[in-house]
Amino acid sequence: MTEQAKSTEEKVAEAGTAALELANVDDGTRSAALRNVADAIDANHERILEANAKDVAAAEELLEAGEYSQALVDRLDLSASKLDDIAEMVRSVADQEDPLGRTLEARRLDEDLELYKVGVPIGVIGTVFESRPDALVQIAALSLKSGNAVILKGGSEASHSNRVLYELIVEATADVPDGWAQLIEAREDVTTLLGMDDSVDLLMPRGSSEFVSYIQDNTSIPVLGHTEGVCHVFVDRAADLGMAADVAFDAKVQYPAVCNAVETLLVHEAVADEFLPAMVERYREAGVTLRGDAATREVVDVDPATDADWSTEYGDLELSIKVVDSLAAAVDHVNAFGSKHTESIVSEDADRAGTFMRGVDAASVFHNASTRFADGYRFGLGAEVGISTGKIHARGPVGLEGLTTYKYHLEGDGQLVATYSGENAKPYRHEEFDGAWTPGHLSDADE
Amino acid sequence: MTEQAKSTEEKVAEAGTAALELANVDDGTRSAALRNVADAIDANHERILEANAKDVAAAEELLEAGEYSQALVDRLDLSASKLDDIAEMVRSVADQEDPLGRTLEARRLDEDLELYKVGVPIGVIGTVFESRPDALVQIAALSLKSGNAVILKGGSEASHSNRVLYELIVEATADVPDGWAQLIEAREDVTTLLGMDDSVDLLMPRGSSEFVSYIQDNTSIPVLGHTEGVCHVFVDRAADLGMAADVAFDAKVQYPAVCNAVETLLVHEAVADEFLPAMVERYREAGVTLRGDAATREVVDVDPATDADWSTEYGDLELSIKVVDSLAAAVDHVNAFGSKHTESIVSEDADRAGTFMRGVDAASVFHNASTRFADGYRFGLGAEVGISTGKIHARGPVGLEGLTTYKYHLEGDGQLVATYSGENAKPYRHEEFDGAWTPGHLSDADE
């Protein structure tokens, strides 16, 4: 395959050329290409499952050798019904509103000098993701919908599946600029990618916190990444304790493996005696392993929590509990140990809720709701690109908009800065107006 | 001074604590503190100028030894009238609209489950800037107005001036959380700062392209930086040539030292014979040194341009000229050699202007206007934080909004994700609505 013969540099260069063209491909064409991808997945179950079987067989050998887990094999394993889900996901990305071309701001700097801030793709996005074939399809679909070229590097355990899916995607998207999606496969290609800060505009790594941190530490390309979710539920002294129990239970038990599940329950000392015994009982019935600080252990019989517990993302049916003597102590604990992901207070007191929500530094701060709502789909953002624990560019659940930036388009009729400078400088008007950029045209200044 | 005794780690930790409090200080308090700073500058001319005289004397010794330039000495040198300008600048930052607290989006996920996206400060911003005392005051003012704590590291040549200005700022802002501004002075403190990615949310380096690149290459903290401005004016075959000459002249000559000045003039071959001779004459009269490619030199007598010229930011009265045979060739040249800063086409053909503006990958793309308009003040963004040549977070001229991020505030009444999952899942409503977040309160769902 010629694909194999190309160097990473060549692939990234091709992606760069494609990105410039793709930025000007209309949404109809991008979305039709995505529907073609979905159709191609529907029409090629046999080819995909055959390749996937090779990956699964190799993974099962690793599993027998104790070098892989059943959960990872399950994640790798495709089936006809999983392929239906993947095709459906691609169609839903195609159905999303176009994230490009919107005029975000329009300002008249002076008569016949109009500034438009217009949404555009970022350019070339580098992605490195875990060994699950659906990830490759999802990332490619999100990139194409948002007009970005993409470098795809999946986990090596999924290599046969990824290669077939990549080929199908390229074949199905012949109507968009050639080279918009590039597959790289070797670990050393990732190293090359990390060094290409002149050609790659954004990196989106997926995987463990350690892996995302490794990427951040080894590149000067901006990284949009999710490190970890150490989330808290704070049961305030003014909480409706029935509501608090339901929220704390949902936040841990409804799906403990995910980043927006709660890891530490904070309980105001004024309600600890009343709240904790029944709560602990309910958690135990659901199989939750509990640890607590000294004040908690005066109320309920749980193992002692160590300092490490407060900053650990369990990702499992485990929970640490701490009794705090004030709202301020709860805020301080969250700011000291939380990962700026999602924090929730349960309280009937609006002022105290506001103090918590304002005081806590996190992407999502909730009042009387489960932390599990922190999710692009639940937030109504449409297709989810990821959840960012950084504060730059996009924060919290990120929708397609997170894969866009903007350009300033200025339409004039020959204006010079000299006219607006020095003595007798003409003043600027700086009036916001409603209008969308139309290439080469000025709006009516006297509207 | 105790300030001297503190380590960089202690200073950054203090800034982190202050940042959490400062995020909740209202605009009235932040702006009043800034007006105090302006008053303190007005009231302390003698103290500031005395310190500045030491810096200037040391710089003049370096100048005599041939190790410093007159331009740098001038930039360092303060005067009573420069101090007036600085105080005025601080007042104008105070007068800006509050960049914080706005509800950017409001969405009803379900009845009594309301999501608000609210503008908040970024947190702790690390800054490293050139040896000009006004820079310290400007950066501190922008940070405080946007609710961010700031680590200030100025050029060592301005150290006496910076220390006095820093002390005045700290004294004048006693009403905002202690520790919000921190001064570091040694080069090794910068190295420490670059490694503190857990505590510093954003770096804003100012200075040469090489310096900004050095910072980007030596930290995993996100960097908002300006590298260089290699800007073009393209005189299309459909240009009004009188307008083109004025725009091309303004873009180079009005102020050649700045990043939005033009470096390369691209001329369509169909108008080169008519356009170039008079243009070259006009540039020469203004003292511009010209170089051109072979096609240019067939029309006018200029020195040959080398490949290096196409990617050089002259920052001076120098210009390279290239004749291109098509609109596509102009776009390709810009995308190959431009620095994604500001690009302008002069053309009376709207379609061709649109093709250029869409095809060129740059923060600012202009039609029939000088590249020199690419500036936060001219764009109407208010106080300018800088001009970003990156595509992530903020692009092009950056106003105070570029020093903010957002938080998602979710107001519920005890909702659980379990209710919206699995069989019989309750559907989300996902309705946008007009509303501002009020802590602890739900809007009327039946508005």
PDB file of C-alpha atoms in Angstrom, chain A residues 249 253 278-288 290:
ATOM      1  CA  PHE A 249     -26.222   7.631  45.043  1.00  0.00           C
ATOM      2  CA  VAL A 253     -23.605   4.125  41.372  1.00  0.00           C
ATOM      3  CA  ALA A 278     -28.609   5.388  55.972  1.00  0.00           C
ATOM      4  CA  MET A 279     -26.445   6.626  53.096  1.00  0.00           C
ATOM      5  CA  VAL A 280     -23.640   4.230  53.982  1.00  0.00           C
ATOM      6  CA  GLU A 281     -26.131   1.399  54.202  1.00  0.00           C
ATOM      7  CA  ARG A 282     -27.522   2.225  50.765  1.00  0.00           C
ATOM      8  CA  TYR A 283     -24.057   2.454  49.196  1.00  0.00           C
ATOM      9  CA  ARG A 284     -23.050  -0.863  50.788  1.00  0.00           C
ATOM     10  CA  GLU A 285     -26.093  -2.603  49.368  1.00  0.00           C
ATOM     11  CA  ALA A 286     -24.967  -1.406  45.933  1.00  0.00           C
ATOM     12  CA  GLY A 287     -21.485  -2.834  46.544  1.00  0.00           C
ATOM     13  CA  VAL A 288     -19.651   0.448  47.113  1.00  0.00           C
ATOM     14  CA  LEU A 290     -16.255   3.149  51.514  1.00  0.00           C
TER      15      LEU A 290
END
